[in-house]
Amino acid sequence: MAVTMRDVAREAGVSPKTVSNVMNGYPYIRAETRTRVLAAIDALGYRMNLSARNLKSGRTGVIALAVPELTNPYFAELADAAIAAAGEHGLTVMIETTGADRERELTALARPRGHLVDGLLYSPLGLGPEDVDELNTSTPMVLLGERIFHGPVDHVMIDNVEGTKAVVRHLLDQGRRRIAVIGVRPGEKIGTAAIRYDAYAETLTEYGVPVPTELTVSGGSWHRSSGADAIAELLASGQRFDAVLALNDVLALGAIRALTARGIRIPDDVAVAGFDNIDEASYSTPTLTTVDPNRVHIARTAVELLVQRMAGDTSEHRELVAPYALHARESTVGAN
Amino acid sequence: MAVTMRDVAREAGVSPKTVSNVMNGYPYIRAETRTRVLAAIDALGYRMNLSARNLKSGRTGVIALAVPELTNPYFAELADAAIAAAGEHGLTVMIETTGADRERELTALARPRGHLVDGLLYSPLGLGPEDVDELNTSTPMVLLGERIFHGPVDHVMIDNVEGTKAVVRHLLDQGRRRIAVIGVRPGEKIGTAAIRYDAYAETLTEYGVPVPTELTVSGGSWHRSSGADAIAELLASGQRFDAVLALNDVLALGAIRALTARGIRIPDDVAVAGFDNIDEASYSTPTLTTVDPNRVHIARTAVELLVQRMAGDTSEHRELVAPYALHARESTVGAN
């Protein structure tokens, strides 16, 4: 015989209304009560009915967040910010990773989530304007972070262009003229790397400084190891450089390690700057100058937009840019 | 009219068998084919039938991984390892966070996942022996990582005791006798912090070194900021110490920053060691001596056990301990 909500309420020693509130993810329920109700649901195997309810109402109280990878602290910290923001709406977040590869990102987009989740926060690295049609999924979706293109969905963006320009201007204002750039992806005309590289080149040009293309180092994966490798490559080339712009923070931290290990002084000999403002950037030696894209703002805004769409909002799609901040730290201005 | 698998196959230009293979998560399908099939499923709204299939077979091809938080790189890197290991079995991983709080961990355990996932990898920080009954959920589950207790589930464990003893012996062998320990949770008799602290105290006793309880600093959250705060507290106390054992790596990295900022030389004045071997530990200045709990081994073993349980294995529950490794780096042995 099918287990009813009334059975669960009796088992948990609460009213059926309370069981319903827990199942609908209402935030203002005592943790102890919620635990008791969920334990009763589990003990009685109320799953089938829950699933039936989901089929009927189409609501699960769960949203998905798809990011390239979690080993990059930027995305791990973004995920925790999204979990906190979703929690304020009584929503649980399930996180998926796509691997930062366009093919896999398209697969993730097309994955039939069906009744698993009510909505999707999606942070692609490799998709471009030609993939816009793929964004027409039936699951409500908000794009976040890394790309600038116009699609049929809401989009909360990192200010890649102005953020990069600010940090390059900062390096130029410190008197640096031979600014190497690491983490470039030469094949890609679109994507985060291309946007940040173009903003770097444009800023140099605005200052009348020639773009030193011989100081451009590509690095497929944006990890600490690639940052260290890029420095080895630059030094081996014999080219002179007085600053390194890393296209993200972990690349910068790998570069700092490689420079320090060779006795090259930061910032006296070479200044280093990154992009992301991950927690680690405040604790490295030297601390890292970087651009904060404002992940808390991005996560909160994206969750709010998604909640509106899940509630049936069909108004015109919005493109919002999060306010960035430049943090000048020891890696460019020294310890005092 | 209901969309059939045949409709999806026609739309995608493949055989119904290929559609079935994609839906069952078979690994050996060309990415391009998979994308096309998933796009066709999405375009035709094949969800309802997929969901019906899930209700019938009880399989989704998705497993959940519950970890305390992702901002701690150990768990982010563990998550990526689990995603890679699950991918080899054609499974997708959805990640949940619990917040490292016993109450919230119990809630996560009791959450009705129903037809959302086929199994659960669960990495608790705060649960203890008294919570064993809560592990009797109907979803197949494997515990990983952080705790030693005997329950009605498979368990892949970090070698907290031997790993901690190895790093404390290493500090003692370097001549350190006043070893401060940071990240202790005084109220807890169980849990990772307590296990590692007890192993530290036991090792000192084995060496005939008095346990310097005045050098014990508690830190509720295991973040870089708490590591830095712990050093400030130790220095303010006026107590002499020649080494710091941090109960995880990010605490150690926060401690290194706080010591360096005050001009205290590492390891000359104070040696520092951690636990986790996160990627950052190889790139910090100085690089960090730490214990590698072997997250790739833990993730692979846990996924394999879970896959067996999901396939109906009802044999006795197993408790496996992953082989740890000590990495002695600059923070205890210097740069040469």
PDB file of N, CA, C and O in Angstrom, chain A residues 67-123:
ATOM      1  N   VAL A  67      30.143  23.824 -13.979  1.00  0.00           N
ATOM      2  CA  VAL A  67      31.387  24.593 -14.101  1.00  0.00           C
ATOM      3  C   VAL A  67      32.440  23.713 -14.768  1.00  0.00           C
ATOM      4  O   VAL A  67      32.308  22.489 -14.777  1.00  0.00           O
ATOM      5  N   PRO A  68      33.489  24.333 -15.321  1.00  0.00           N
ATOM      6  CA  PRO A  68      34.496  23.534 -16.033  1.00  0.00           C
ATOM      7  C   PRO A  68      35.177  22.486 -15.151  1.00  0.00           C
ATOM      8  O   PRO A  68      35.288  21.328 -15.516  1.00  0.00           O
ATOM      9  N   GLU A  69      35.662  22.878 -13.974  1.00  0.00           N
ATOM     10  CA  GLU A  69      36.356  21.943 -13.090  1.00  0.00           C
ATOM     11  C   GLU A  69      36.413  22.561 -11.709  1.00  0.00           C
ATOM     12  O   GLU A  69      36.296  23.768 -11.551  1.00  0.00           O
ATOM     13  N   LEU A  70      36.625  21.748 -10.681  1.00  0.00           N
ATOM     14  CA  LEU A  70      36.655  22.261  -9.312  1.00  0.00           C
ATOM     15  C   LEU A  70      38.077  22.448  -8.801  1.00  0.00           C
ATOM     16  O   LEU A  70      38.302  23.170  -7.832  1.00  0.00           O
ATOM     17  N   THR A  71      39.055  21.782  -9.447  1.00  0.00           N
ATOM     18  CA  THR A  71      40.450  21.928  -9.032  1.00  0.00           C
ATOM     19  C   THR A  71      40.908  23.378  -9.195  1.00  0.00           C
ATOM     20  O   THR A  71      41.791  23.835  -8.487  1.00  0.00           O
ATOM     21  N   ASN A  72      40.306  24.113 -10.124  1.00  0.00           N
ATOM     22  CA  ASN A  72      40.543  25.553 -10.204  1.00  0.00           C
ATOM     23  C   ASN A  72      39.736  26.210  -9.080  1.00  0.00           C
ATOM     24  O   ASN A  72      38.503  26.194  -9.103  1.00  0.00           O
ATOM     25  N   PRO A  73      40.443  26.810  -8.080  1.00  0.00           N
ATOM     26  CA  PRO A  73      39.732  27.342  -6.912  1.00  0.00           C
ATOM     27  C   PRO A  73      38.679  28.388  -7.268  1.00  0.00           C
ATOM     28  O   PRO A  73      37.719  28.562  -6.530  1.00  0.00           O
ATOM     29  N   TYR A  74      38.852  29.090  -8.394  1.00  0.00           N
ATOM     30  CA  TYR A  74      37.834  30.069  -8.742  1.00  0.00           C
ATOM     31  C   TYR A  74      36.466  29.403  -8.824  1.00  0.00           C
ATOM     32  O   TYR A  74      35.482  29.902  -8.273  1.00  0.00           O
ATOM     33  N   PHE A  75      36.388  28.260  -9.484  1.00  0.00           N
ATOM     34  CA  PHE A  75      35.096  27.603  -9.657  1.00  0.00           C
ATOM     35  C   PHE A  75      34.617  26.948  -8.366  1.00  0.00           C
ATOM     36  O   PHE A  75      33.428  26.901  -8.087  1.00  0.00           O
ATOM     37  N   ALA A  76      35.552  26.434  -7.565  1.00  0.00           N
ATOM     38  CA  ALA A  76      35.173  25.854  -6.274  1.00  0.00           C
ATOM     39  C   ALA A  76      34.576  26.939  -5.375  1.00  0.00           C
ATOM     40  O   ALA A  76      33.552  26.728  -4.717  1.00  0.00           O
ATOM     41  N   GLU A  77      35.207  28.107  -5.378  1.00  0.00           N
ATOM     42  CA  GLU A  77      34.719  29.202  -4.535  1.00  0.00           C
ATOM     43  C   GLU A  77      33.414  29.769  -5.099  1.00  0.00           C
ATOM     44  O   GLU A  77      32.510  30.147  -4.337  1.00  0.00           O
ATOM     45  N   LEU A  78      33.293  29.798  -6.422  1.00  0.00           N
ATOM     46  CA  LEU A  78      32.032  30.208  -7.049  1.00  0.00           C
ATOM     47  C   LEU A  78      30.912  29.239  -6.667  1.00  0.00           C
ATOM     48  O   LEU A  78      29.784  29.643  -6.371  1.00  0.00           O
ATOM     49  N   ALA A  79      31.240  27.941  -6.646  1.00  0.00           N
ATOM     50  CA  ALA A  79      30.243  26.925  -6.280  1.00  0.00           C
ATOM     51  C   ALA A  79      29.757  27.144  -4.852  1.00  0.00           C
ATOM     52  O   ALA A  79      28.543  27.123  -4.593  1.00  0.00           O
ATOM     53  N   ASP A  80      30.681  27.377  -3.918  1.00  0.00           N
ATOM     54  CA  ASP A  80      30.252  27.622  -2.541  1.00  0.00           C
ATOM     55  C   ASP A  80      29.392  28.887  -2.448  1.00  0.00           C
ATOM     56  O   ASP A  80      28.426  28.935  -1.682  1.00  0.00           O
ATOM     57  N   ALA A  81      29.725  29.905  -3.245  1.00  0.00           N
ATOM     58  CA  ALA A  81      28.916  31.125  -3.253  1.00  0.00           C
ATOM     59  C   ALA A  81      27.520  30.851  -3.803  1.00  0.00           C
ATOM     60  O   ALA A  81      26.520  31.361  -3.282  1.00  0.00           O
ATOM     61  N   ALA A  82      27.440  30.019  -4.844  1.00  0.00           N
ATOM     62  CA  ALA A  82      26.136  29.688  -5.427  1.00  0.00           C
ATOM     63  C   ALA A  82      25.304  28.857  -4.448  1.00  0.00           C
ATOM     64  O   ALA A  82      24.086  29.040  -4.335  1.00  0.00           O
ATOM     65  N   ILE A  83      25.968  27.952  -3.724  1.00  0.00           N
ATOM     66  CA  ILE A  83      25.266  27.129  -2.730  1.00  0.00           C
ATOM     67  C   ILE A  83      24.684  28.020  -1.637  1.00  0.00           C
ATOM     68  O   ILE A  83      23.533  27.852  -1.219  1.00  0.00           O
ATOM     69  N   ALA A  84      25.466  29.005  -1.187  1.00  0.00           N
ATOM     70  CA  ALA A  84      24.979  29.923  -0.154  1.00  0.00           C
ATOM     71  C   ALA A  84      23.802  30.743  -0.683  1.00  0.00           C
ATOM     72  O   ALA A  84      22.783  30.894  -0.003  1.00  0.00           O
ATOM     73  N   ALA A  85      23.938  31.251  -1.905  1.00  0.00           N
ATOM     74  CA  ALA A  85      22.878  32.085  -2.484  1.00  0.00           C
ATOM     75  C   ALA A  85      21.598  31.271  -2.691  1.00  0.00           C
ATOM     76  O   ALA A  85      20.493  31.739  -2.405  1.00  0.00           O
ATOM     77  N   ALA A  86      21.742  30.036  -3.175  1.00  0.00           N
ATOM     78  CA  ALA A  86      20.579  29.181  -3.414  1.00  0.00           C
ATOM     79  C   ALA A  86      19.915  28.804  -2.095  1.00  0.00           C
ATOM     80  O   ALA A  86      18.682  28.705  -2.006  1.00  0.00           O
ATOM     81  N   GLY A  87      20.726  28.590  -1.065  1.00  0.00           N
ATOM     82  CA  GLY A  87      20.201  28.242   0.254  1.00  0.00           C
ATOM     83  C   GLY A  87      19.240  29.294   0.776  1.00  0.00           C
ATOM     84  O   GLY A  87      18.247  28.975   1.433  1.00  0.00           O
ATOM     85  N   GLU A  88      19.505  30.560   0.448  1.00  0.00           N
ATOM     86  CA  GLU A  88      18.616  31.641   0.884  1.00  0.00           C
ATOM     87  C   GLU A  88      17.237  31.533   0.231  1.00  0.00           C
ATOM     88  O   GLU A  88      16.279  32.123   0.713  1.00  0.00           O
ATOM     89  N   HIS A  89      17.150  30.810  -0.868  1.00  0.00           N
ATOM     90  CA  HIS A  89      15.863  30.585  -1.530  1.00  0.00           C
ATOM     91  C   HIS A  89      15.334  29.178  -1.236  1.00  0.00           C
ATOM     92  O   HIS A  89      14.409  28.722  -1.904  1.00  0.00           O
ATOM     93  N   GLY A  90      15.950  28.485  -0.278  1.00  0.00           N
ATOM     94  CA  GLY A  90      15.503  27.135   0.060  1.00  0.00           C
ATOM     95  C   GLY A  90      15.828  26.106  -1.008  1.00  0.00           C
ATOM     96  O   GLY A  90      15.224  25.041  -1.056  1.00  0.00           O
ATOM     97  N   LEU A  91      16.802  26.421  -1.867  1.00  0.00           N
ATOM     98  CA  LEU A  91      17.151  25.500  -2.954  1.00  0.00           C
ATOM     99  C   LEU A  91      18.469  24.789  -2.658  1.00  0.00           C
ATOM    100  O   LEU A  91      19.388  25.368  -2.088  1.00  0.00           O
ATOM    101  N   THR A  92      18.542  23.526  -3.053  1.00  0.00           N
ATOM    102  CA  THR A  92      19.776  22.754  -2.975  1.00  0.00           C
ATOM    103  C   THR A  92      20.470  22.823  -4.331  1.00  0.00           C
ATOM    104  O   THR A  92      19.813  22.867  -5.364  1.00  0.00           O
ATOM    105  N   VAL A  93      21.808  22.841  -4.308  1.00  0.00           N
ATOM    106  CA  VAL A  93      22.568  22.894  -5.561  1.00  0.00           C
ATOM    107  C   VAL A  93      23.299  21.578  -5.781  1.00  0.00           C
ATOM    108  O   VAL A  93      23.933  21.054  -4.875  1.00  0.00           O
ATOM    109  N   MET A  94      23.182  21.030  -6.974  1.00  0.00           N
ATOM    110  CA  MET A  94      23.992  19.895  -7.384  1.00  0.00           C
ATOM    111  C   MET A  94      24.988  20.438  -8.403  1.00  0.00           C
ATOM    112  O   MET A  94      24.619  21.168  -9.315  1.00  0.00           O
ATOM    113  N   ILE A  95      26.260  20.077  -8.232  1.00  0.00           N
ATOM    114  CA  ILE A  95      27.293  20.627  -9.097  1.00  0.00           C
ATOM    115  C   ILE A  95      27.765  19.577 -10.091  1.00  0.00           C
ATOM    116  O   ILE A  95      28.010  18.434  -9.731  1.00  0.00           O
ATOM    117  N   GLU A  96      27.872  19.991 -11.338  1.00  0.00           N
ATOM    118  CA  GLU A  96      28.422  19.131 -12.385  1.00  0.00           C
ATOM    119  C   GLU A  96      29.674  19.804 -12.932  1.00  0.00           C
ATOM    120  O   GLU A  96      29.767  21.019 -12.921  1.00  0.00           O
ATOM    121  N   THR A  97      30.603  19.020 -13.461  1.00  0.00           N
ATOM    122  CA  THR A  97      31.747  19.638 -14.131  1.00  0.00           C
ATOM    123  C   THR A  97      31.759  19.220 -15.594  1.00  0.00           C
ATOM    124  O   THR A  97      31.330  18.126 -15.948  1.00  0.00           O
ATOM    125  N   THR A  98      32.249  20.147 -16.434  1.00  0.00           N
ATOM    126  CA  THR A  98      32.208  19.924 -17.876  1.00  0.00           C
ATOM    127  C   THR A  98      33.589  19.736 -18.487  1.00  0.00           C
ATOM    128  O   THR A  98      33.696  19.248 -19.606  1.00  0.00           O
ATOM    129  N   GLY A  99      34.649  20.173 -17.778  1.00  0.00           N
ATOM    130  CA  GLY A  99      35.987  19.960 -18.297  1.00  0.00           C
ATOM    131  C   GLY A  99      36.537  21.052 -19.187  1.00  0.00           C
ATOM    132  O   GLY A  99      37.595  20.902 -19.775  1.00  0.00           O
ATOM    133  N   ALA A 100      35.832  22.175 -19.323  1.00  0.00           N
ATOM    134  CA  ALA A 100      36.370  23.349 -20.027  1.00  0.00           C
ATOM    135  C   ALA A 100      36.611  23.097 -21.506  1.00  0.00           C
ATOM    136  O   ALA A 100      37.392  23.786 -22.145  1.00  0.00           O
ATOM    137  N   ASP A 101      35.945  22.121 -22.060  1.00  0.00           N
ATOM    138  CA  ASP A 101      36.152  21.738 -23.441  1.00  0.00           C
ATOM    139  C   ASP A 101      34.820  21.967 -24.167  1.00  0.00           C
ATOM    140  O   ASP A 101      33.770  21.590 -23.656  1.00  0.00           O
ATOM    141  N   ARG A 102      34.856  22.625 -25.319  1.00  0.00           N
ATOM    142  CA  ARG A 102      33.615  23.015 -25.977  1.00  0.00           C
ATOM    143  C   ARG A 102      32.692  21.815 -26.229  1.00  0.00           C
ATOM    144  O   ARG A 102      31.488  21.866 -25.971  1.00  0.00           O
ATOM    145  N   GLU A 103      33.282  20.708 -26.705  1.00  0.00           N
ATOM    146  CA  GLU A 103      32.489  19.523 -27.009  1.00  0.00           C
ATOM    147  C   GLU A 103      31.757  19.027 -25.761  1.00  0.00           C
ATOM    148  O   GLU A 103      30.560  18.753 -25.781  1.00  0.00           O
ATOM    149  N   ARG A 104      32.497  18.939 -24.667  1.00  0.00           N
ATOM    150  CA  ARG A 104      31.885  18.442 -23.429  1.00  0.00           C
ATOM    151  C   ARG A 104      30.898  19.457 -22.855  1.00  0.00           C
ATOM    152  O   ARG A 104      29.917  19.089 -22.227  1.00  0.00           O
ATOM    153  N   GLU A 105      31.166  20.728 -23.087  1.00  0.00           N
ATOM    154  CA  GLU A 105      30.212  21.736 -22.615  1.00  0.00           C
ATOM    155  C   GLU A 105      28.894  21.624 -23.350  1.00  0.00           C
ATOM    156  O   GLU A 105      27.820  21.780 -22.758  1.00  0.00           O
ATOM    157  N   LEU A 106      28.960  21.330 -24.652  1.00  0.00           N
ATOM    158  CA  LEU A 106      27.728  21.150 -25.417  1.00  0.00           C
ATOM    159  C   LEU A 106      26.977  19.919 -24.933  1.00  0.00           C
ATOM    160  O   LEU A 106      25.751  19.922 -24.815  1.00  0.00           O
ATOM    161  N   THR A 107      27.728  18.843 -24.644  1.00  0.00           N
ATOM    162  CA  THR A 107      27.090  17.630 -24.125  1.00  0.00           C
ATOM    163  C   THR A 107      26.377  17.932 -22.813  1.00  0.00           C
ATOM    164  O   THR A 107      25.236  17.532 -22.601  1.00  0.00           O
ATOM    165  N   ALA A 108      27.059  18.677 -21.936  1.00  0.00           N
ATOM    166  CA  ALA A 108      26.461  18.996 -20.639  1.00  0.00           C
ATOM    167  C   ALA A 108      25.178  19.792 -20.822  1.00  0.00           C
ATOM    168  O   ALA A 108      24.189  19.604 -20.113  1.00  0.00           O
ATOM    169  N   LEU A 109      25.211  20.678 -21.803  1.00  0.00           N
ATOM    170  CA  LEU A 109      24.054  21.522 -22.070  1.00  0.00           C
ATOM    171  C   LEU A 109      22.870  20.688 -22.523  1.00  0.00           C
ATOM    172  O   LEU A 109      21.726  20.945 -22.154  1.00  0.00           O
ATOM    173  N   ALA A 110      23.153  19.670 -23.324  1.00  0.00           N
ATOM    174  CA  ALA A 110      22.089  18.875 -23.917  1.00  0.00           C
ATOM    175  C   ALA A 110      21.670  17.712 -23.029  1.00  0.00           C
ATOM    176  O   ALA A 110      20.724  17.017 -23.326  1.00  0.00           O
ATOM    177  N   ARG A 111      22.404  17.512 -21.925  1.00  0.00           N
ATOM    178  CA  ARG A 111      22.090  16.378 -21.045  1.00  0.00           C
ATOM    179  C   ARG A 111      20.643  16.470 -20.572  1.00  0.00           C
ATOM    180  O   ARG A 111      20.194  17.503 -20.103  1.00  0.00           O
ATOM    181  N   PRO A 112      19.890  15.404 -20.698  1.00  0.00           N
ATOM    182  CA  PRO A 112      18.494  15.483 -20.283  1.00  0.00           C
ATOM    183  C   PRO A 112      18.397  15.469 -18.761  1.00  0.00           C
ATOM    184  O   PRO A 112      18.555  14.439 -18.131  1.00  0.00           O
ATOM    185  N   ARG A 113      18.206  16.633 -18.166  1.00  0.00           N
ATOM    186  CA  ARG A 113      18.097  16.702 -16.711  1.00  0.00           C
ATOM    187  C   ARG A 113      16.676  16.410 -16.250  1.00  0.00           C
ATOM    188  O   ARG A 113      16.438  16.071 -15.118  1.00  0.00           O
ATOM    189  N   GLY A 114      15.734  16.609 -17.186  1.00  0.00           N
ATOM    190  CA  GLY A 114      14.350  16.269 -16.931  1.00  0.00           C
ATOM    191  C   GLY A 114      13.886  16.680 -15.562  1.00  0.00           C
ATOM    192  O   GLY A 114      13.951  17.851 -15.192  1.00  0.00           O
ATOM    193  N   HIS A 115      13.446  15.707 -14.796  1.00  0.00           N
ATOM    194  CA  HIS A 115      12.868  16.011 -13.497  1.00  0.00           C
ATOM    195  C   HIS A 115      13.909  16.004 -12.399  1.00  0.00           C
ATOM    196  O   HIS A 115      13.572  15.998 -11.235  1.00  0.00           O
ATOM    197  N   LEU A 116      15.167  15.975 -12.780  1.00  0.00           N
ATOM    198  CA  LEU A 116      16.214  15.983 -11.752  1.00  0.00           C
ATOM    199  C   LEU A 116      16.352  17.357 -11.114  1.00  0.00           C
ATOM    200  O   LEU A 116      16.565  17.478  -9.928  1.00  0.00           O
ATOM    201  N   VAL A 117      16.273  18.398 -11.924  1.00  0.00           N
ATOM    202  CA  VAL A 117      16.493  19.752 -11.405  1.00  0.00           C
ATOM    203  C   VAL A 117      15.464  20.717 -11.978  1.00  0.00           C
ATOM    204  O   VAL A 117      14.898  20.492 -13.041  1.00  0.00           O
ATOM    205  N   ASP A 118      15.267  21.823 -11.235  1.00  0.00           N
ATOM    206  CA  ASP A 118      14.320  22.852 -11.669  1.00  0.00           C
ATOM    207  C   ASP A 118      14.973  23.892 -12.570  1.00  0.00           C
ATOM    208  O   ASP A 118      14.275  24.629 -13.270  1.00  0.00           O
ATOM    209  N   GLY A 119      16.301  23.984 -12.493  1.00  0.00           N
ATOM    210  CA  GLY A 119      16.973  25.016 -13.269  1.00  0.00           C
ATOM    211  C   GLY A 119      18.460  24.772 -13.320  1.00  0.00           C
ATOM    212  O   GLY A 119      18.978  23.916 -12.606  1.00  0.00           O
ATOM    213  N   LEU A 120      19.136  25.550 -14.168  1.00  0.00           N
ATOM    214  CA  LEU A 120      20.565  25.328 -14.405  1.00  0.00           C
ATOM    215  C   LEU A 120      21.323  26.651 -14.411  1.00  0.00           C
ATOM    216  O   LEU A 120      20.963  27.585 -15.127  1.00  0.00           O
ATOM    217  N   LEU A 121      22.373  26.707 -13.580  1.00  0.00           N
ATOM    218  CA  LEU A 121      23.347  27.801 -13.663  1.00  0.00           C
ATOM    219  C   LEU A 121      24.521  27.249 -14.453  1.00  0.00           C
ATOM    220  O   LEU A 121      25.085  26.221 -14.086  1.00  0.00           O
ATOM    221  N   TYR A 122      24.902  27.942 -15.520  1.00  0.00           N
ATOM    222  CA  TYR A 122      25.847  27.337 -16.441  1.00  0.00           C
ATOM    223  C   TYR A 122      27.013  28.271 -16.708  1.00  0.00           C
ATOM    224  O   TYR A 122      26.842  29.392 -17.173  1.00  0.00           O
ATOM    225  N   SER A 123      28.216  27.806 -16.401  1.00  0.00           N
ATOM    226  CA  SER A 123      29.410  28.629 -16.542  1.00  0.00           C
ATOM    227  C   SER A 123      30.357  28.012 -17.563  1.00  0.00           C
ATOM    228  O   SER A 123      31.209  27.209 -17.219  1.00  0.00           O
TER     229      SER A 123
END
